[in-house]
XYZ file of C-alpha atoms in Angstrom:
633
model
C 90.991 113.227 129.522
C 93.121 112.785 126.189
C 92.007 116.172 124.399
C 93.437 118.602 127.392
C 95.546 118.987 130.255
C 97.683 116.396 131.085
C 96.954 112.693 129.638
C 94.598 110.838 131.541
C 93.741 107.819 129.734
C 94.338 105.787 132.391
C 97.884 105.793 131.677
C 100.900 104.842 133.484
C 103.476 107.188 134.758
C 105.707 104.860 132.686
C 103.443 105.745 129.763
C 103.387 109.176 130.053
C 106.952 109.432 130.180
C 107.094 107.449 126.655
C 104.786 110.157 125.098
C 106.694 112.949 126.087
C 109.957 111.582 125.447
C 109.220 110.399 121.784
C 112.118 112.355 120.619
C 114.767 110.221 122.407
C 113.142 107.288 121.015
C 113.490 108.100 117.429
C 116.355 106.097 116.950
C 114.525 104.903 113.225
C 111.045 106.057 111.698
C 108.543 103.932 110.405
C 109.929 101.478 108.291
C 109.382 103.419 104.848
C 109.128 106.591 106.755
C 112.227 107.985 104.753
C 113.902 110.790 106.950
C 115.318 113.379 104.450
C 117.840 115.427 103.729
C 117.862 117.085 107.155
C 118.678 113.783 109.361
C 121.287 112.499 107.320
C 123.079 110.681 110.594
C 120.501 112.133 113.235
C 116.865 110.987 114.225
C 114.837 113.712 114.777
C 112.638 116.179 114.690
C 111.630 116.644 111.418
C 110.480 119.224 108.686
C 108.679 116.519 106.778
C 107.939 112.621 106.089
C 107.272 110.983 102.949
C 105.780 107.463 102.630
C 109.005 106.134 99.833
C 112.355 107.589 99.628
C 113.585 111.111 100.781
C 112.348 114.352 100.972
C 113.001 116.315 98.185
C 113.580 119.685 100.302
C 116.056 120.587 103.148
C 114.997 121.786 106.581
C 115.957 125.684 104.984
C 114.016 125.179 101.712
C 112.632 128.486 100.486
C 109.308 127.181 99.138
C 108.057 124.768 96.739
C 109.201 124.394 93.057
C 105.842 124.661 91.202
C 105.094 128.118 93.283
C 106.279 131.565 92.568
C 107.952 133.004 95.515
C 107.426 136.583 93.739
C 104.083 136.031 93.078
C 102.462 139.470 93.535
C 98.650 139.603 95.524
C 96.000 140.938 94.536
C 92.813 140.777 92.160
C 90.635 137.589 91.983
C 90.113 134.398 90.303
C 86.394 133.664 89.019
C 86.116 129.944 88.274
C 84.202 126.879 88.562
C 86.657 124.278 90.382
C 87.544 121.163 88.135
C 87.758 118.945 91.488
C 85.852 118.815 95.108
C 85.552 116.829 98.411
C 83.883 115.369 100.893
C 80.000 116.698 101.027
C 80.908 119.689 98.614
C 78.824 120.282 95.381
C 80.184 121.918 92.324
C 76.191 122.866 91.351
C 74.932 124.201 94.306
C 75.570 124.419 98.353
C 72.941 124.556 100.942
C 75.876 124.369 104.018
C 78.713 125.737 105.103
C 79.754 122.709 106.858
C 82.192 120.045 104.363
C 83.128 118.198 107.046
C 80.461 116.029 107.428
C 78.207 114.055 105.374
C 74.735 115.827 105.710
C 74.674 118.515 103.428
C 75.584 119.867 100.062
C 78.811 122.362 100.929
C 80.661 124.734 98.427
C 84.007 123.490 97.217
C 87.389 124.791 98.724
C 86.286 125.428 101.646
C 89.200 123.649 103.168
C 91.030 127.008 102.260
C 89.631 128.153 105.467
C 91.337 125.649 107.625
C 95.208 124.781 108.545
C 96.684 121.678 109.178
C 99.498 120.515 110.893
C 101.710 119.515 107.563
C 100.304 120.100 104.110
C 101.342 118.354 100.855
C 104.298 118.701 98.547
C 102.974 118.671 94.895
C 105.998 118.009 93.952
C 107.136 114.947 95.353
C 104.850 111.545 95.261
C 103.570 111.509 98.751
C 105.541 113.947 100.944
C 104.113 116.333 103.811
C 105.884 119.609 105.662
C 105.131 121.319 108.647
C 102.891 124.164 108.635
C 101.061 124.633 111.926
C 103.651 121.727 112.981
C 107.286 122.752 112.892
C 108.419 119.878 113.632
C 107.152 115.853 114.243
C 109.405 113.498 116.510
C 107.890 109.769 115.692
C 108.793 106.678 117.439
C 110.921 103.704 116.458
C 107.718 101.405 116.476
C 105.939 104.383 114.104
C 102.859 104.557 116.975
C 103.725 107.846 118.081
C 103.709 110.872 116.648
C 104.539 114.244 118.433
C 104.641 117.675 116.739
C 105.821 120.560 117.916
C 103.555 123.509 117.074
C 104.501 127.243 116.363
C 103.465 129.778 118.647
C 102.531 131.923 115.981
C 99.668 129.811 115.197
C 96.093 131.417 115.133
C 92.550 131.464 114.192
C 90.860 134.749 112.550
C 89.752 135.867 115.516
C 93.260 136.603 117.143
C 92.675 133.568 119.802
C 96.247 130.837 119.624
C 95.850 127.718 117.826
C 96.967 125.195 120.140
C 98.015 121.891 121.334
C 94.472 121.128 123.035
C 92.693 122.355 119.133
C 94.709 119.566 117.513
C 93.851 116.831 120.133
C 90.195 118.115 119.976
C 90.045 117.977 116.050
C 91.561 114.932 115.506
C 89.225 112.529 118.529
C 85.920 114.705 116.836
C 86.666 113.961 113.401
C 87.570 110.123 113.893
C 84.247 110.161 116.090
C 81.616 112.035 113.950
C 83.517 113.352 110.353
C 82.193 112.356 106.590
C 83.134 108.787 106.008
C 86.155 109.448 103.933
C 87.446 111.678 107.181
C 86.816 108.354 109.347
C 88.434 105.810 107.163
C 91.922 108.080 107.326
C 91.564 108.284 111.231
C 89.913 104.449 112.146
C 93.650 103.359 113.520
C 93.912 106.497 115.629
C 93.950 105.324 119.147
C 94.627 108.623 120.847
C 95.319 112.561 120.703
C 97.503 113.555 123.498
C 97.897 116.991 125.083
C 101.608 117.488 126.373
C 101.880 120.681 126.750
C 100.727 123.929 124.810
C 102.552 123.586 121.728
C 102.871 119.996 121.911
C 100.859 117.262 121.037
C 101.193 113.497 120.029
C 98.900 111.311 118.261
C 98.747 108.106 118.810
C 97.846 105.020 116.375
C 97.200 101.748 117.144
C 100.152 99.961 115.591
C 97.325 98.206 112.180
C 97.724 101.992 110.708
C 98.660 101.693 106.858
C 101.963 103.231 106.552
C 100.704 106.575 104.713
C 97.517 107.205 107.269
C 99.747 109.332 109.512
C 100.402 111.411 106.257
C 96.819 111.694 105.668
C 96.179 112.538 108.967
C 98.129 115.862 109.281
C 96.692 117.175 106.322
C 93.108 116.803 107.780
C 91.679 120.575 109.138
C 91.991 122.006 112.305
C 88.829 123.117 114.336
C 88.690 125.248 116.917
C 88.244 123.876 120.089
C 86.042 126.395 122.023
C 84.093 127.408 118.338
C 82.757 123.423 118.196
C 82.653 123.466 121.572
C 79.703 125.676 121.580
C 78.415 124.275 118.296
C 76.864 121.129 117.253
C 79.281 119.714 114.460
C 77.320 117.565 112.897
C 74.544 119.920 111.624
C 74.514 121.846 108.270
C 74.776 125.502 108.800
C 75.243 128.515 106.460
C 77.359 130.575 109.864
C 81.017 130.314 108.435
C 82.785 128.208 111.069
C 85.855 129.873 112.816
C 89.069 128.940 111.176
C 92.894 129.659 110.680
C 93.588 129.142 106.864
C 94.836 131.907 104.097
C 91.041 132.320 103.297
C 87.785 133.098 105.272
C 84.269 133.140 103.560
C 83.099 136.795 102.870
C 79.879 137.350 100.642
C 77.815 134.413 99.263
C 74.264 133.402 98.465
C 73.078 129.851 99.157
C 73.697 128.053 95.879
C 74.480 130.702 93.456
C 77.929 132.068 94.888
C 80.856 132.502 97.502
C 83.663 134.306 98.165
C 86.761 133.209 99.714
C 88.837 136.666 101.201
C 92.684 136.279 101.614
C 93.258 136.739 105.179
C 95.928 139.397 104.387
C 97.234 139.048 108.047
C 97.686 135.256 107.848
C 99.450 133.731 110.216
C 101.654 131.562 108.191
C 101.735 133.851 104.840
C 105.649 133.721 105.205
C 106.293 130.276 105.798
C 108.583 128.357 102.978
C 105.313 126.045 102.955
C 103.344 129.222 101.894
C 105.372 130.873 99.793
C 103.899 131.804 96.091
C 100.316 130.359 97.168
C 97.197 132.427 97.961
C 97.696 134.971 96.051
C 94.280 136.016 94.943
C 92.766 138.766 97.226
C 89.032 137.208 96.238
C 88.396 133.607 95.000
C 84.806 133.537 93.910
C 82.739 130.069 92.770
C 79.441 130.704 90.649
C 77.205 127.718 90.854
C 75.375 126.967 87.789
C 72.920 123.858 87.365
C 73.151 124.028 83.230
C 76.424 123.674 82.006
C 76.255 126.006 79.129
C 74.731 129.002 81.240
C 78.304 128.473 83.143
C 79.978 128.784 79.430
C 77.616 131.747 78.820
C 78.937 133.373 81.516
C 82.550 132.969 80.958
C 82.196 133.905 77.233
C 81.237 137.518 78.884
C 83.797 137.380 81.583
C 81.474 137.010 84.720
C 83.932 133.186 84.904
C 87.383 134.080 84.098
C 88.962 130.505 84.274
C 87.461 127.594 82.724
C 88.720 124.213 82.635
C 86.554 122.579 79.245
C 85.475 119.177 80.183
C 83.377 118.857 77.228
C 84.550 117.760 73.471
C 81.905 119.214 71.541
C 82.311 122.669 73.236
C 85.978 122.673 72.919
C 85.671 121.924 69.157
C 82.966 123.953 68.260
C 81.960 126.201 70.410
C 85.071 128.389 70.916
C 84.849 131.312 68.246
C 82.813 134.478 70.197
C 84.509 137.827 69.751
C 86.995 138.088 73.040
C 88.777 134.806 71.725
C 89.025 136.170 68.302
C 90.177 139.657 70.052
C 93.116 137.492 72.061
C 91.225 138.844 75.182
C 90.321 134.715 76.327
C 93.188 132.261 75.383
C 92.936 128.387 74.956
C 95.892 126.621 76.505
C 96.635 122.778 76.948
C 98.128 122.354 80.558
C 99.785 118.259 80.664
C 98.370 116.095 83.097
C 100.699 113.631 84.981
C 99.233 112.422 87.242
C 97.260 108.812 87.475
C 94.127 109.471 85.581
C 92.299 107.372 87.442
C 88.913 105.470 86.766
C 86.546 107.191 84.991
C 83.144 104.938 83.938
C 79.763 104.034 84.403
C 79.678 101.898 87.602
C 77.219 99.100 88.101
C 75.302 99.253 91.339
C 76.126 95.043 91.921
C 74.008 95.381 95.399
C 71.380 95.294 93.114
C 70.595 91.529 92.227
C 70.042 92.040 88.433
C 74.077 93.181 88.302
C 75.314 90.391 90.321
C 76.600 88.200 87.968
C 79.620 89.689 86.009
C 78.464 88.055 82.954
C 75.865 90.710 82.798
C 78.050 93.986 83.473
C 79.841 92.323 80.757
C 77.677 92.203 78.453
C 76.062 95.702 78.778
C 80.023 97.089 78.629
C 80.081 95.555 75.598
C 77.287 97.594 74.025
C 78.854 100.681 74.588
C 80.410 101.286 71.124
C 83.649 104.127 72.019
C 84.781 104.152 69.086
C 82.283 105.496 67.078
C 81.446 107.908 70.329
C 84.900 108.879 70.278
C 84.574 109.689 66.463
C 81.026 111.245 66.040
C 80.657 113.280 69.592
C 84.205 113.667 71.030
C 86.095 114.657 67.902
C 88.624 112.129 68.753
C 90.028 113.929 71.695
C 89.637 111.000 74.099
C 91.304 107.236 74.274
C 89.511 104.350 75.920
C 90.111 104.270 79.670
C 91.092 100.682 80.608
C 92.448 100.364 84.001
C 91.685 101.818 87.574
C 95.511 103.468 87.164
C 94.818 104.381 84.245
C 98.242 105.966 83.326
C 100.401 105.074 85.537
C 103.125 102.031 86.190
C 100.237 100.970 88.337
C 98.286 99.703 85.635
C 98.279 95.882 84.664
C 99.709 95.304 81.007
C 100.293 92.183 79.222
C 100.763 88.699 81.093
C 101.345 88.898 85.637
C 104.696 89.221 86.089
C 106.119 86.533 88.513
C 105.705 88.843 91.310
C 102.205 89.301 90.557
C 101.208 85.239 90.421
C 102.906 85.028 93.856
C 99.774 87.694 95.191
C 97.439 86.212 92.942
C 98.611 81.920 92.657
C 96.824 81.784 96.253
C 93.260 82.555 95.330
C 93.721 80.937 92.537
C 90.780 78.784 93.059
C 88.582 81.739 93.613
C 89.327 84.171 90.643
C 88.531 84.189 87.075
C 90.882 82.258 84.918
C 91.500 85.695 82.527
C 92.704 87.169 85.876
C 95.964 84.744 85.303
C 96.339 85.291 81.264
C 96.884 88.891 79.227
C 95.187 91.392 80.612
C 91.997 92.203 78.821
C 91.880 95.169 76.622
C 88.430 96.986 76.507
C 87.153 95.667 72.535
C 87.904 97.670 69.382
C 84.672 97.904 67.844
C 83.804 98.387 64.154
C 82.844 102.280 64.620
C 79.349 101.825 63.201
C 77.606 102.518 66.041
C 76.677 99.390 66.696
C 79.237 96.446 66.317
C 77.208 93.461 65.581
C 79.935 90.981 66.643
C 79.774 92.452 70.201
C 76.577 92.615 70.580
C 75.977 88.768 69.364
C 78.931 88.385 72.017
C 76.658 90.390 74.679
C 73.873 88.229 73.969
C 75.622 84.810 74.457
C 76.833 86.480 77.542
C 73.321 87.261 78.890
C 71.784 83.986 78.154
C 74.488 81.794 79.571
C 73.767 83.944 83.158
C 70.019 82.967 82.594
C 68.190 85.679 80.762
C 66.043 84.983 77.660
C 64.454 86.976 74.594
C 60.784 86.951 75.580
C 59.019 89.395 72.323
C 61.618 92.616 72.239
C 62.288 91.689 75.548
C 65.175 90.115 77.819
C 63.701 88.642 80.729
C 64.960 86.718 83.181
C 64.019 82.980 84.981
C 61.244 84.601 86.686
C 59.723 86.736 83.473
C 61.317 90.083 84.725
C 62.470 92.071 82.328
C 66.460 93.307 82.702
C 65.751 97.358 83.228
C 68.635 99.672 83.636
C 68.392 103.517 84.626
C 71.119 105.654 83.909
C 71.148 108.295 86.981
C 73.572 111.740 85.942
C 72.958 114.852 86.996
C 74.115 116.349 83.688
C 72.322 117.081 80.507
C 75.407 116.905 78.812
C 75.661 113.050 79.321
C 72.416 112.518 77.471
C 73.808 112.465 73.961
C 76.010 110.229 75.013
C 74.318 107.506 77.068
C 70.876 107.890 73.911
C 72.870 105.886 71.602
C 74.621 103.509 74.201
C 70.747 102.761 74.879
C 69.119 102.240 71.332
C 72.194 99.131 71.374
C 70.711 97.738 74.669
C 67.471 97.820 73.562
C 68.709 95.458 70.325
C 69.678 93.336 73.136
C 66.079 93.416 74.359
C 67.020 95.464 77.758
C 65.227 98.090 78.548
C 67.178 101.319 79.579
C 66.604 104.951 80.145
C 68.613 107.951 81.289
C 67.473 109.703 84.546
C 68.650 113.394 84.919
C 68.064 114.876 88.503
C 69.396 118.044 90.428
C 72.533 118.009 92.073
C 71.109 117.460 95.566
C 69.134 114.524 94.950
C 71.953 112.688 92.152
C 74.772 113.079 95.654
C 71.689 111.756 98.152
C 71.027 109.031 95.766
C 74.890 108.605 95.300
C 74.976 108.373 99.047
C 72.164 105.734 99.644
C 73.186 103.703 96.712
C 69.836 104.334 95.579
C 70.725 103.666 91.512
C 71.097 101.315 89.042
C 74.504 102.902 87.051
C 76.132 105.771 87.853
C 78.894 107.840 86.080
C 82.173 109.130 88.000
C 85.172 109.885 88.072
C 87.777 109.340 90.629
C 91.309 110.582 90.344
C 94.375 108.393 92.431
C 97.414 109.687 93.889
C 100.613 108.572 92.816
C 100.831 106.919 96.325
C 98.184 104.631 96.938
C 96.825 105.358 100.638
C 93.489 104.313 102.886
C 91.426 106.402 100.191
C 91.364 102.910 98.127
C 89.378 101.311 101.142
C 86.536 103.581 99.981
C 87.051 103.048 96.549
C 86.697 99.118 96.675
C 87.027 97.833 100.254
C 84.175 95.400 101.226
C 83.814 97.198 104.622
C 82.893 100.154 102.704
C 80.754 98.650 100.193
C 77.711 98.996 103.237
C 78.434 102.531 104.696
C 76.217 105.493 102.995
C 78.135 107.867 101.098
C 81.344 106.156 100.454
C 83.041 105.726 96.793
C 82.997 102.142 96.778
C 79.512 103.092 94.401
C 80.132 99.549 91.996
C 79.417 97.962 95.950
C 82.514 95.403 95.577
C 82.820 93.218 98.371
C 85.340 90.553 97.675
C 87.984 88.974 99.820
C 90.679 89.074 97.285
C 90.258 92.688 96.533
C 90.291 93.644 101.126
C 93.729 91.055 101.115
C 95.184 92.896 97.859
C 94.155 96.499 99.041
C 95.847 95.463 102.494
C 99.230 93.903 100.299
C 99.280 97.811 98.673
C 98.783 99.184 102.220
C 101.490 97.374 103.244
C 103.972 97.668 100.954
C 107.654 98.758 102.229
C 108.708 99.891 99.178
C 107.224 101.733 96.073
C 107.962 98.637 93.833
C 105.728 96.067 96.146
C 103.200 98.653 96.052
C 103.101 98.802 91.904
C 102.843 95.189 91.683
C 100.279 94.821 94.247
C 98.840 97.626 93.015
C 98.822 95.670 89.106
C 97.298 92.489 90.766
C 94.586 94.814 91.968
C 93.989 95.918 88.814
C 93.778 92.552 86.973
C 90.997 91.272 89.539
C 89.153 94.302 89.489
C 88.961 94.392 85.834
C 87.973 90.864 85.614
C 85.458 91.634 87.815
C 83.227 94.080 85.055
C 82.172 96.257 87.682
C 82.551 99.226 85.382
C 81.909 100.303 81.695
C 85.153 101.926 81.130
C 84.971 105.825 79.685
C 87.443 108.061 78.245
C 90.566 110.154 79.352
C 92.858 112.371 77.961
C 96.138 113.397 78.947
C 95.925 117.525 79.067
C 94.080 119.904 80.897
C 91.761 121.385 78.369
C 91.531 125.138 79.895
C 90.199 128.352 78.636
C 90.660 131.885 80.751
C 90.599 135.432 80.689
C 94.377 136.872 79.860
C 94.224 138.612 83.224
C 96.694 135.891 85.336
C 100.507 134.765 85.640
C 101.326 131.401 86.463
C 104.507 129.462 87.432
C 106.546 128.344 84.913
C 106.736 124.822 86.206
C 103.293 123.142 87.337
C 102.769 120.923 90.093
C 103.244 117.161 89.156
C 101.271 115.383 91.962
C 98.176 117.861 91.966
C 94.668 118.626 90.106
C 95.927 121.961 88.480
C 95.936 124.492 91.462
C 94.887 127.336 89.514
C 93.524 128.802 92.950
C 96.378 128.190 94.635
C 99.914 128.930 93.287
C 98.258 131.386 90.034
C 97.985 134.943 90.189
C 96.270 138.371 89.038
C 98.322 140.186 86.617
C 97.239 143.825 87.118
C 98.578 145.038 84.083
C 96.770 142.754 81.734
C 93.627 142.673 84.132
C 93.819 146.775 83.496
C 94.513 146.143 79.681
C 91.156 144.298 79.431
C 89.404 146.743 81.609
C 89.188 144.012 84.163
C 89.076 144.048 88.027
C 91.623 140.720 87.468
């Protein structure tokens, strides 16, 4: 068997001896597997990998430089979190269980769970051992053995081992929330060597960062899921290893985390300065300003203000006036991302790009940006939306090279200055678009019958706005009145937070608003995101339902890339045939964190360049101001 004992996989003795021997094969890593400071002249083990260039830190670093080492513990953090994964819901939670895709689960729990490296925020794309000391990989990059620490355990006292790793890794790839799948579809094998020593196996068509992705993913316990079903929903708090366990909660209005204050790894350089709150606790609130309600009095003690309007008006009740809540602007680095309404193009009515053309060109930002943002935003306009990654002006000769062979299968504006999303007028509604918007729709077919737009059959164009925020309605109202000048008939749907993510899952809308954030280092995450493969499996984030061969050979060109250049102008092409593709009505973005809180917590000096603000993670309770304020912190 490959999970336990010794390999079995019908193996050869020659075989077996390859596996455990991986060390003396390391003569070179994976080519862009950069070895670090620590092999200068040698080849192997190692304290880390990184996908481009070398590690930032030495096999002896102390810790991280976005964490404070002298952090002190103690006092919790009351927030609602900014960001969440997998099957987790920022609105309510019905299961314990975010591993899978059945199931609406409370965010962070990951904070549970260990892994055998975690991330370097940073650094771009590097890893570093934490239940993994070490990782010997092989000169063809198929093999990857890590040597575990002995002091490695779950909450209940029982050893985290070799055969837990092995066991994770096959059950995830087998039965684990789509996103989970895609990271582990090239793992051919988990291989029990020994107790502390384990290899995983890949079958040689693995990007070059899935490995990286892969021993970041959680560790289960072997005899816990053993004796329970993964795959159902379940409010029993799974056994687990991380710096936090879940402690008191009610099904979709709260949960605790509790720091484990006898973690296993609390004095690991890897660990040092993070989980520092004794109690994290998440409120779940379906109405946006009954969350703001609640922070005004202090029951939410860190807020990150995703709203315009609120920020601009809304912030002037007594403890901000008494310096008791503070407003701060935190700088965002990272990639912002996309952030838009996405067409549903399964659906036949969205097929033709001419169309999601045309309604994007109704959407007047300008005045928006003017009359309900206060001007805080600018116009998103590419998928990498800032960063090097996004397509500007004319392709560069690298670029034609990707893009000169499909030539015959692309738009011709693909090949020409990138298109910038129109400046209206500010009126409200810019009548030279929406002429533009109407030439559009009739040259794909449609016609005004009376008020309305109908097409070759005498069906009327429809469009339903799905969001599971009230918030969005005073947006998307006035978007609407300018479709219905174009003789479309649109509404906007508001639905709980259960049924928006089932619907989200099934594909069961016609537009959808989201927002998904990219990593500096572009990994098998942008398979979901706009891989044809993807564009048929329930619950992925390939939501517009792209399905083009360009896009799969481009994706695979990023995924490929040996350096970080190749991947940036892959990455650019991308971006020029995605945008000519209209599969999106591009939002807004700004480049701050917009973040009220409760003067009751220190933070580091230096934030983490590569992450989404871990407030939960490397921030702390100050007891002296918590104590000021007459709060628990």
């Amino acid at each position: 068997m490959s999970s336990s004992g010794t390999p079995k996989l019908g193996l050869s003795r020659r075989m077996v001896l390859k596996l455990s021997g991986v060390a003396a094969m390391c003569s070179g890593l994976v080519p862009g597997l950069a070895p670090g400071p620590a092999l200068a002249g040698g080849t192997g083990p190692l304290h880390g990998l990184s996908v481009f260039g070398e590690l930032k830190h030495a096999k002896d670093f102390s810790g991280f430089s976005y964490a404070n080492a002298g952090a002190p513990k103690g006092g919790a953090l009351k927030f609602r979190p900014p960001s969440w994964n997998y099957n987790q819901n920022p609105q309510t939670f019905n299961t314990l269980n975010t591993l899978i895709l059945k199931g609406d689960a409370p965010p962070r729990m990951e904070m549970c769970f260990d892994s055998l490296m975690v991330r370097a925020y940073d650094e771009p794309d590097a890893v570093y051992g934490l239940v993994a000391e070490t990782v010997e990989v092989s000169e063809d990059g198929n093999y990857y053995t890590f040597n575990l620490r002995n002091e490695a355990r779950f909450h209940d006292g029982s050893k985290l081992t070799a055969e837990d790793v092995a066991f994770s890794m096959l059950l995830l790839k087998e039965k684990a929330h789509p996103f989970i799948r895609q990271i582990l579809a090239e793992l051919r094998d988990a291989v029990v060597l020994n107790e502390t020593r384990v290899v995983l196996v890949f079958t040689g068509k693995q990007t070059r960062q899935a490995p990286l992705l892969a021993v970041v993913l959680p560790i289960l316990s072997k005899r816990y899921y053993t004796a329970y079903d993964f795959q159902q929903t379940t409010l029993t708090a799974p056994l687990s290893s991380g710096p936090y366990k879940v402690s008191d909660h009610a099904v979709g209005r709260y949960i605790e985390y509790a720091r484990v204050k006898d973690y296993w790894a609390k004095d690991l350089p890897v660990m040092a300065g993070h989980n520092n709150f004794d109690t994290i606790r998440l409120d779940f609130f379906r109405e946006y300003q009954v969350a703001f309600e609640a922070f005004k009095k202090g029951a939410v003690t860190f807020h990150e203000e995703f709203s315009s309007k609120i920020w601009a008006t809304d912030y002037d009740f007594p403890a901000l006036s008494d310096g008791k809540v503070l407003r701060k602007e935190f700088p965002d680095d990272r990639p912002a991302g996309a952030q838009g309404w996405f067409f549903n193009s399964r659906r036949e009515k969205f097929r033709d790009p001419r169309v999601r053309q045309a309604i994007s060109l109704a959407f007047d930002f300008e005045w928006a940006n003017k009359s309900l943002f206060f001007d805080m935003y600018e116009r998103t306009q590419s998928f990498f939306q800032n960063s090097d990654m996004a397509a500007k002006g004319s392709p560069s000769a690298p670029e034609l090279s990707l893009l000169e062979p499909h030539r015959a299968d692309l738009p011709e504006e693909v090949f020409g200055e990138v298109k910038l999303q129109p400046v209206t007028d500010g009126s409200g509604f810019d009548r030279k678009l929406l002429a533009k918007a109407l030439d559009l729709l009739t040259e794909a077919g449609f016609e005004r019958f009376g008020s309305k737009l109908v097409d070759a059959s005498g069906a009327p164009l429809t469009i339903e706005f799905l969001n599971n925020s009230p918030g969005f309605e005073r947006i998307v109202l006035p978007y609407i009145k300018n479709l219905e000048r174009l003789g479309i008939s649109a509404s906007f749907r508001l639905v709980d937070p259960t049924q928006y993510q089932a619907r989200l899952n099934d594909f069961d809308f016609d537009v959808c608003s989201r927002r998904f954030a990219l990593s500096a280092t572009l990994g098998d995450d942008i398979k979901q995101l706009w891989g044809s493969e993807a564009a048929a499996v329930p619950g992925s984030n390939n939501l517009a339902g792209i399905a083009d061969p360009v896009v799969d050979e481009l994706i695979a060109k990023i995924l490929a890339a040996e350096t970080r250049e190749d991947m940036t102008i892959a990455a650019r092409a991308l971006d020029r045939v995605l945008r000519a593709g209209h599969y999106w009505v591009p939002q807004w973005t700004k480049s701050v964190h917009t973040v009220a809180l409760w003067d009751i917590f220190g933070y580091p000096d230096k934030q983490a360049s590569y992450d989404v603000f871990p407030v939960e993670s490397t921030w702390w309770s100050d007891a002296e101001k918590a104590k000021k304020l007459g709060m628990a912190g």
